[in-house]
PDB file of C-alpha atoms in Angstrom:
ATOM      1  CA  GLY A   1      77.684 142.223  99.602  1.00  0.00           C
ATOM      2  CA  GLN A   2      75.506 141.623  96.738  1.00  0.00           C
ATOM      3  CA  GLN A   3      73.023 144.269  95.406  1.00  0.00           C
ATOM      4  CA  LEU A   4      69.577 143.514  96.360  1.00  0.00           C
ATOM      5  CA  ASN A   5      66.610 143.982  94.255  1.00  0.00           C
ATOM      6  CA  GLN A   6      64.584 146.965  95.671  1.00  0.00           C
ATOM      7  CA  SER A   7      61.335 147.970  93.865  1.00  0.00           C
ATOM      8  CA  PRO A   8      59.860 150.498  92.804  1.00  0.00           C
ATOM      9  CA  GLN A   9      62.843 152.879  92.085  1.00  0.00           C
ATOM     10  CA  SER A  10      60.873 155.692  92.483  1.00  0.00           C
ATOM     11  CA  MET A  11      57.400 156.846  93.297  1.00  0.00           C
ATOM     12  CA  PHE A  12      55.290 159.861  93.201  1.00  0.00           C
ATOM     13  CA  ILE A  13      52.435 159.842  95.535  1.00  0.00           C
ATOM     14  CA  GLN A  14      49.710 162.122  96.868  1.00  0.00           C
ATOM     15  CA  GLU A  15      49.970 163.292 100.482  1.00  0.00           C
ATOM     16  CA  GLY A  16      47.652 160.753 102.445  1.00  0.00           C
ATOM     17  CA  GLU A  17      48.398 157.805 100.220  1.00  0.00           C
ATOM     18  CA  ASP A  18      49.676 154.659 101.488  1.00  0.00           C
ATOM     19  CA  VAL A  19      53.379 153.421  99.983  1.00  0.00           C
ATOM     20  CA  SER A  20      54.376 149.989  99.531  1.00  0.00           C
ATOM     21  CA  MET A  21      58.099 148.957  98.576  1.00  0.00           C
ATOM     22  CA  ASN A  22      59.893 145.620  98.665  1.00  0.00           C
ATOM     23  CA  CYS A  23      63.335 143.948  98.554  1.00  0.00           C
ATOM     24  CA  THR A  24      64.450 140.579  97.025  1.00  0.00           C
ATOM     25  CA  SER A  25      67.598 138.699  97.558  1.00  0.00           C
ATOM     26  CA  SER A  26      68.941 135.636  95.937  1.00  0.00           C
ATOM     27  CA  SER A  27      70.197 134.246  99.237  1.00  0.00           C
ATOM     28  CA  ILE A  28      69.106 133.930 102.505  1.00  0.00           C
ATOM     29  CA  PHE A  29      69.366 136.611 105.251  1.00  0.00           C
ATOM     30  CA  ASN A  30      68.971 136.529 109.122  1.00  0.00           C
ATOM     31  CA  THR A  31      68.393 140.338 109.257  1.00  0.00           C
ATOM     32  CA  TRP A  32      66.522 143.069 107.366  1.00  0.00           C
ATOM     33  CA  LEU A  33      67.021 146.740 108.007  1.00  0.00           C
ATOM     34  CA  TRP A  34      64.980 149.613 106.460  1.00  0.00           C
ATOM     35  CA  TYR A  35      66.711 152.944 106.192  1.00  0.00           C
ATOM     36  CA  LYS A  36      65.858 156.580 105.063  1.00  0.00           C
ATOM     37  CA  GLN A  37      68.065 158.898 103.891  1.00  0.00           C
ATOM     38  CA  ASP A  38      67.603 162.579 103.322  1.00  0.00           C
ATOM     39  CA  PRO A  39      69.668 164.449 100.786  1.00  0.00           C
ATOM     40  CA  GLY A  40      73.138 165.350 102.062  1.00  0.00           C
ATOM     41  CA  GLU A  41      72.493 163.146 105.181  1.00  0.00           C
ATOM     42  CA  GLY A  42      73.633 159.760 106.311  1.00  0.00           C
ATOM     43  CA  PRO A  43      70.648 156.887 106.419  1.00  0.00           C
ATOM     44  CA  VAL A  44      68.832 156.427 109.500  1.00  0.00           C
ATOM     45  CA  LEU A  45      67.470 153.283 110.732  1.00  0.00           C
ATOM     46  CA  LEU A  46      63.530 153.058 110.527  1.00  0.00           C
ATOM     47  CA  ILE A  47      62.916 149.245 111.419  1.00  0.00           C
ATOM     48  CA  ALA A  48      65.466 146.381 111.886  1.00  0.00           C
ATOM     49  CA  LEU A  49      63.771 142.594 111.434  1.00  0.00           C
ATOM     50  CA  TYR A  50      65.273 139.473 112.926  1.00  0.00           C
ATOM     51  CA  LYS A  51      62.775 136.712 112.501  1.00  0.00           C
ATOM     52  CA  ALA A  52      61.301 135.065 109.368  1.00  0.00           C
ATOM     53  CA  GLY A  53      57.557 136.113 109.116  1.00  0.00           C
ATOM     54  CA  GLU A  54      58.166 139.153 111.907  1.00  0.00           C
ATOM     55  CA  LEU A  55      55.848 142.102 111.373  1.00  0.00           C
ATOM     56  CA  THR A  56      57.062 145.144 113.033  1.00  0.00           C
ATOM     57  CA  SER A  57      55.698 148.902 113.032  1.00  0.00           C
ATOM     58  CA  ASN A  58      57.300 152.299 113.708  1.00  0.00           C
ATOM     59  CA  GLY A  59      54.545 154.699 113.720  1.00  0.00           C
ATOM     60  CA  ARG A  60      53.283 154.992 110.429  1.00  0.00           C
ATOM     61  CA  LEU A  61      55.783 152.644 108.898  1.00  0.00           C
ATOM     62  CA  THR A  62      55.347 148.538 108.857  1.00  0.00           C
ATOM     63  CA  ALA A  63      57.893 146.316 107.693  1.00  0.00           C
ATOM     64  CA  GLN A  64      57.846 142.709 107.257  1.00  0.00           C
ATOM     65  CA  PHE A  65      60.748 139.861 107.303  1.00  0.00           C
ATOM     66  CA  GLY A  66      59.321 137.254 104.560  1.00  0.00           C
ATOM     67  CA  ILE A  67      58.883 133.743 105.524  1.00  0.00           C
ATOM     68  CA  THR A  68      61.473 132.652 102.759  1.00  0.00           C
ATOM     69  CA  ARG A  69      63.896 134.946 104.515  1.00  0.00           C
ATOM     70  CA  LYS A  70      64.812 136.172 100.925  1.00  0.00           C
ATOM     71  CA  ASP A  71      62.797 139.042 100.702  1.00  0.00           C
ATOM     72  CA  SER A  72      61.157 142.301 102.999  1.00  0.00           C
ATOM     73  CA  PHE A  73      58.624 144.748 102.601  1.00  0.00           C
ATOM     74  CA  LEU A  74      58.305 148.423 103.690  1.00  0.00           C
ATOM     75  CA  ASN A  75      54.843 150.257 103.954  1.00  0.00           C
ATOM     76  CA  ILE A  76      54.244 153.769 104.746  1.00  0.00           C
ATOM     77  CA  SER A  77      50.606 154.458 105.626  1.00  0.00           C
ATOM     78  CA  ALA A  78      48.924 157.900 105.272  1.00  0.00           C
ATOM     79  CA  SER A  79      52.227 159.587 103.672  1.00  0.00           C
ATOM     80  CA  ILE A  80      53.076 163.028 104.552  1.00  0.00           C
ATOM     81  CA  PRO A  81      55.269 165.634 102.997  1.00  0.00           C
ATOM     82  CA  SER A  82      58.293 164.726 105.529  1.00  0.00           C
ATOM     83  CA  ASP A  83      58.126 161.029 104.026  1.00  0.00           C
ATOM     84  CA  VAL A  84      60.171 162.470 100.978  1.00  0.00           C
ATOM     85  CA  GLY A  85      63.423 160.880 100.749  1.00  0.00           C
ATOM     86  CA  ILE A  86      65.374 157.763  99.688  1.00  0.00           C
ATOM     87  CA  TYR A  87      64.507 154.304 101.423  1.00  0.00           C
ATOM     88  CA  PHE A  88      67.066 151.607 101.121  1.00  0.00           C
ATOM     89  CA  CYS A  89      66.580 148.124 102.442  1.00  0.00           C
ATOM     90  CA  ALA A  90      69.664 146.141 103.692  1.00  0.00           C
ATOM     91  CA  GLY A  91      70.126 142.562 104.605  1.00  0.00           C
ATOM     92  CA  LEU A  92      72.630 140.476 106.683  1.00  0.00           C
ATOM     93  CA  PRO A  93      73.289 136.851 106.334  1.00  0.00           C
ATOM     94  CA  LEU A  94      74.334 134.956 109.317  1.00  0.00           C
ATOM     95  CA  ASN A  95      77.931 135.144 110.781  1.00  0.00           C
ATOM     96  CA  ASP A  96      78.749 138.218 108.428  1.00  0.00           C
ATOM     97  CA  TYR A  97      78.122 142.008 109.550  1.00  0.00           C
ATOM     98  CA  LYS A  98      78.911 143.387 105.887  1.00  0.00           C
ATOM     99  CA  LEU A  99      75.398 144.617 104.753  1.00  0.00           C
ATOM    100  CA  SER A 100      74.208 144.216 101.334  1.00  0.00           C
ATOM    101  CA  PHE A 101      72.109 147.072 100.182  1.00  0.00           C
ATOM    102  CA  GLY A 102      69.294 147.712  97.642  1.00  0.00           C
ATOM    103  CA  ALA A 103      69.521 150.427  95.163  1.00  0.00           C
ATOM    104  CA  GLY A 104      66.860 152.508  97.075  1.00  0.00           C
ATOM    105  CA  THR A 105      63.454 153.770  96.462  1.00  0.00           C
ATOM    106  CA  THR A 106      63.228 157.839  95.895  1.00  0.00           C
ATOM    107  CA  VAL A 107      59.689 158.771  97.175  1.00  0.00           C
ATOM    108  CA  THR A 108      58.282 162.140  96.420  1.00  0.00           C
ATOM    109  CA  VAL A 109      55.125 163.402  97.860  1.00  0.00           C
ATOM    110  CA  ARG A 110      52.773 165.791  96.183  1.00  0.00           C
ATOM    111  CA  ALA A 111      50.873 167.989  98.676  1.00  0.00           C
TER     112      ALA A 111
ATOM    113  CA  GLY B   1      70.647 152.982 119.021  1.00  0.00           C
ATOM    114  CA  ALA B   2      74.202 154.099 118.816  1.00  0.00           C
ATOM    115  CA  VAL B   3      74.802 157.873 118.169  1.00  0.00           C
ATOM    116  CA  VAL B   4      77.489 158.476 115.365  1.00  0.00           C
ATOM    117  CA  SER B   5      79.260 161.643 114.328  1.00  0.00           C
ATOM    118  CA  GLN B   6      81.420 162.684 111.544  1.00  0.00           C
ATOM    119  CA  HIS B   7      83.901 165.704 111.117  1.00  0.00           C
ATOM    120  CA  PRO B   8      84.114 167.444 108.779  1.00  0.00           C
ATOM    121  CA  SER B   9      80.549 167.381 107.361  1.00  0.00           C
ATOM    122  CA  TRP B  10      81.991 168.837 104.381  1.00  0.00           C
ATOM    123  CA  VAL B  11      85.622 169.868 102.911  1.00  0.00           C
ATOM    124  CA  ILE B  12      87.238 171.179  99.604  1.00  0.00           C
ATOM    125  CA  CYS B  13      90.808 170.163  98.985  1.00  0.00           C
ATOM    126  CA  LYS B  14      93.204 170.490  96.181  1.00  0.00           C
ATOM    127  CA  SER B  15      94.106 167.691  93.972  1.00  0.00           C
ATOM    128  CA  GLY B  16      97.535 165.701  95.257  1.00  0.00           C
ATOM    129  CA  THR B  17      96.811 166.847  99.204  1.00  0.00           C
ATOM    130  CA  SER B  18      95.400 164.525 101.888  1.00  0.00           C
ATOM    131  CA  VAL B  19      92.106 164.689 103.724  1.00  0.00           C
ATOM    132  CA  LYS B  20      91.472 163.044 107.144  1.00  0.00           C
ATOM    133  CA  ILE B  21      87.847 162.177 108.068  1.00  0.00           C
ATOM    134  CA  GLU B  22      86.688 161.350 111.647  1.00  0.00           C
ATOM    135  CA  CYS B  23      84.352 158.968 112.464  1.00  0.00           C
ATOM    136  CA  ARG B  24      83.006 158.989 116.326  1.00  0.00           C
ATOM    137  CA  SER B  25      80.527 156.591 117.982  1.00  0.00           C
ATOM    138  CA  LEU B  26      79.246 159.147 120.900  1.00  0.00           C
ATOM    139  CA  ASP B  27      77.410 156.877 123.102  1.00  0.00           C
ATOM    140  CA  PHE B  28      78.550 153.493 122.272  1.00  0.00           C
ATOM    141  CA  GLN B  29      82.067 151.416 122.361  1.00  0.00           C
ATOM    142  CA  ALA B  30      82.616 150.370 119.059  1.00  0.00           C
ATOM    143  CA  THR B  31      85.034 147.564 118.085  1.00  0.00           C
ATOM    144  CA  THR B  32      83.856 147.499 114.489  1.00  0.00           C
ATOM    145  CA  MET B  33      83.140 150.233 112.346  1.00  0.00           C
ATOM    146  CA  PHE B  34      82.561 150.500 108.632  1.00  0.00           C
ATOM    147  CA  TRP B  35      83.433 153.140 106.160  1.00  0.00           C
ATOM    148  CA  TYR B  36      81.035 153.592 102.837  1.00  0.00           C
ATOM    149  CA  ARG B  37      81.242 155.837  99.739  1.00  0.00           C
ATOM    150  CA  GLN B  38      78.118 156.927  98.079  1.00  0.00           C
ATOM    151  CA  PHE B  39      77.965 158.881  94.379  1.00  0.00           C
ATOM    152  CA  PRO B  40      75.181 160.859  93.414  1.00  0.00           C
ATOM    153  CA  LYS B  41      71.979 158.855  93.025  1.00  0.00           C
ATOM    154  CA  GLN B  42      73.504 155.591  94.042  1.00  0.00           C
ATOM    155  CA  SER B  43      73.571 153.051  96.756  1.00  0.00           C
ATOM    156  CA  LEU B  44      76.020 153.011  99.526  1.00  0.00           C
ATOM    157  CA  MET B  45      79.311 150.947  98.696  1.00  0.00           C
ATOM    158  CA  LEU B  46      81.330 149.579 101.391  1.00  0.00           C
ATOM    159  CA  MET B  47      85.013 150.309 101.113  1.00  0.00           C
ATOM    160  CA  ALA B  48      86.560 148.643 104.399  1.00  0.00           C
ATOM    161  CA  THR B  49      85.681 147.586 107.889  1.00  0.00           C
ATOM    162  CA  SER B  50      87.525 149.303 110.588  1.00  0.00           C
ATOM    163  CA  ASN B  51      88.511 147.017 113.655  1.00  0.00           C
ATOM    164  CA  GLU B  52      89.809 148.427 116.676  1.00  0.00           C
ATOM    165  CA  GLY B  53      93.264 147.726 117.591  1.00  0.00           C
ATOM    166  CA  SER B  54      93.793 145.810 114.251  1.00  0.00           C
ATOM    167  CA  LYS B  55      94.244 146.442 110.684  1.00  0.00           C
ATOM    168  CA  ALA B  56      91.412 147.488 108.584  1.00  0.00           C
ATOM    169  CA  THR B  57      89.811 144.986 106.091  1.00  0.00           C
ATOM    170  CA  TYR B  58      89.514 146.285 102.384  1.00  0.00           C
ATOM    171  CA  GLU B  59      86.691 145.476  99.815  1.00  0.00           C
ATOM    172  CA  GLN B  60      88.006 144.528  96.511  1.00  0.00           C
ATOM    173  CA  GLY B  61      88.893 147.163  94.240  1.00  0.00           C
ATOM    174  CA  VAL B  62      89.653 149.706  97.310  1.00  0.00           C
ATOM    175  CA  GLU B  63      93.202 150.819  97.394  1.00  0.00           C
ATOM    176  CA  LYS B  64      94.600 150.547 101.142  1.00  0.00           C
ATOM    177  CA  ASP B  65      97.244 152.495 100.528  1.00  0.00           C
ATOM    178  CA  LYS B  66      95.242 155.415  99.066  1.00  0.00           C
ATOM    179  CA  PHE B  67      92.423 155.132 101.862  1.00  0.00           C
ATOM    180  CA  LEU B  68      94.259 154.821 105.222  1.00  0.00           C
ATOM    181  CA  ILE B  69      91.894 153.690 108.011  1.00  0.00           C
ATOM    182  CA  ASN B  70      93.081 153.837 111.930  1.00  0.00           C
ATOM    183  CA  HIS B  71      90.787 152.707 114.596  1.00  0.00           C
ATOM    184  CA  ALA B  72      92.865 153.722 117.558  1.00  0.00           C
ATOM    185  CA  SER B  73      89.888 153.609 120.072  1.00  0.00           C
ATOM    186  CA  LEU B  74      86.575 152.169 120.852  1.00  0.00           C
ATOM    187  CA  THR B  75      84.859 155.487 119.744  1.00  0.00           C
ATOM    188  CA  LEU B  76      87.098 156.624 116.968  1.00  0.00           C
ATOM    189  CA  SER B  77      88.040 155.652 113.479  1.00  0.00           C
ATOM    190  CA  THR B  78      89.332 157.821 110.807  1.00  0.00           C
ATOM    191  CA  LEU B  79      89.862 157.537 107.224  1.00  0.00           C
ATOM    192  CA  THR B  80      92.422 159.635 105.263  1.00  0.00           C
ATOM    193  CA  VAL B  81      92.135 159.777 101.625  1.00  0.00           C
ATOM    194  CA  THR B  82      95.863 160.287 100.416  1.00  0.00           C
ATOM    195  CA  SER B  83      97.023 162.129  97.361  1.00  0.00           C
ATOM    196  CA  ALA B  84      93.286 163.209  96.581  1.00  0.00           C
ATOM    197  CA  HIS B  85      92.201 163.485  92.960  1.00  0.00           C
ATOM    198  CA  PRO B  86      88.898 164.783  91.427  1.00  0.00           C
ATOM    199  CA  GLU B  87      87.514 161.134  91.110  1.00  0.00           C
ATOM    200  CA  ASP B  88      87.698 160.778  94.913  1.00  0.00           C
ATOM    201  CA  SER B  89      84.906 163.559  95.246  1.00  0.00           C
ATOM    202  CA  SER B  90      82.084 161.432  96.895  1.00  0.00           C
ATOM    203  CA  PHE B  91      79.918 161.242  99.947  1.00  0.00           C
ATOM    204  CA  TYR B  92      81.849 159.379 102.600  1.00  0.00           C
ATOM    205  CA  ILE B  93      79.719 157.597 105.424  1.00  0.00           C
ATOM    206  CA  CYS B  94      80.862 155.623 108.375  1.00  0.00           C
ATOM    207  CA  SER B  95      78.817 153.253 110.491  1.00  0.00           C
ATOM    208  CA  VAL B  96      78.695 151.548 113.854  1.00  0.00           C
ATOM    209  CA  LYS B  97      77.848 147.973 114.335  1.00  0.00           C
ATOM    210  CA  ALA B  98      75.868 147.951 117.569  1.00  0.00           C
ATOM    211  CA  GLY B  99      76.963 144.983 119.064  1.00  0.00           C
ATOM    212  CA  VAL B 100      75.137 141.730 119.374  1.00  0.00           C
ATOM    213  CA  LYS B 101      71.993 143.452 117.597  1.00  0.00           C
ATOM    214  CA  ARG B 102      73.692 143.262 114.537  1.00  0.00           C
ATOM    215  CA  GLU B 103      72.047 146.582 113.391  1.00  0.00           C
ATOM    216  CA  GLN B 104      74.192 149.331 111.849  1.00  0.00           C
ATOM    217  CA  TYR B 105      73.988 153.165 112.727  1.00  0.00           C
ATOM    218  CA  PHE B 106      75.476 155.475 110.242  1.00  0.00           C
ATOM    219  CA  GLY B 107      76.977 158.741 110.761  1.00  0.00           C
ATOM    220  CA  PRO B 108      75.930 162.185 108.988  1.00  0.00           C
ATOM    221  CA  GLY B 109      78.227 161.828 106.066  1.00  0.00           C
ATOM    222  CA  THR B 110      81.299 163.948 104.729  1.00  0.00           C
ATOM    223  CA  ARG B 111      81.245 165.658 101.291  1.00  0.00           C
ATOM    224  CA  LEU B 112      84.516 165.622  99.833  1.00  0.00           C
ATOM    225  CA  THR B 113      85.103 167.916  96.735  1.00  0.00           C
ATOM    226  CA  VAL B 114      88.628 167.709  95.325  1.00  0.00           C
ATOM    227  CA  THR B 115      89.514 170.334  92.616  1.00  0.00           C
TER     228      THR B 115
END
């Protein structure tokens, strides 16, 4: 799959702040997935999006499937120390099961 | 979601030897599994798609004779790194495609170090 454009590459935030990251693609996707990876672990699925315009929450996490189907964003509200990690976006086109990944956003929370 | 395990979680082997990594889908019958490798501070790179009962499909640039994949049952896929070299040292992660939902669930990964 293609490499998606994920930004920012890294961010340092204060505990309690909101975090926002996004992902763009040159082609259309039918599914957007957001994962979090802790050091030495496999990625854990946070949110899955299936429809353009869809807005889905999972606790303090909110993600949206862009209307153009070429982008998605993830918000983390009121960040806490355990939000530290690398967040990856991933997209699936129609009729394919190979994920395309972003390069990841490294989040570091300052207490 | 699907629960995926990998064994071993880490392995150190000598150059020239072979290493087998297991990926198990614990609560889901997986006809398709995927194998990735990840280098430090990089994203995941798909190596191959493992299909139950048939040959694996390898991504361009991945040597199928070096990275042998066997998917003999709906719950187990194995990756064997043959004649390992230090440049094969990496983090190997498998994933399971959870049916029609098109989501993928990842295992915890296996850290391979070749000395």
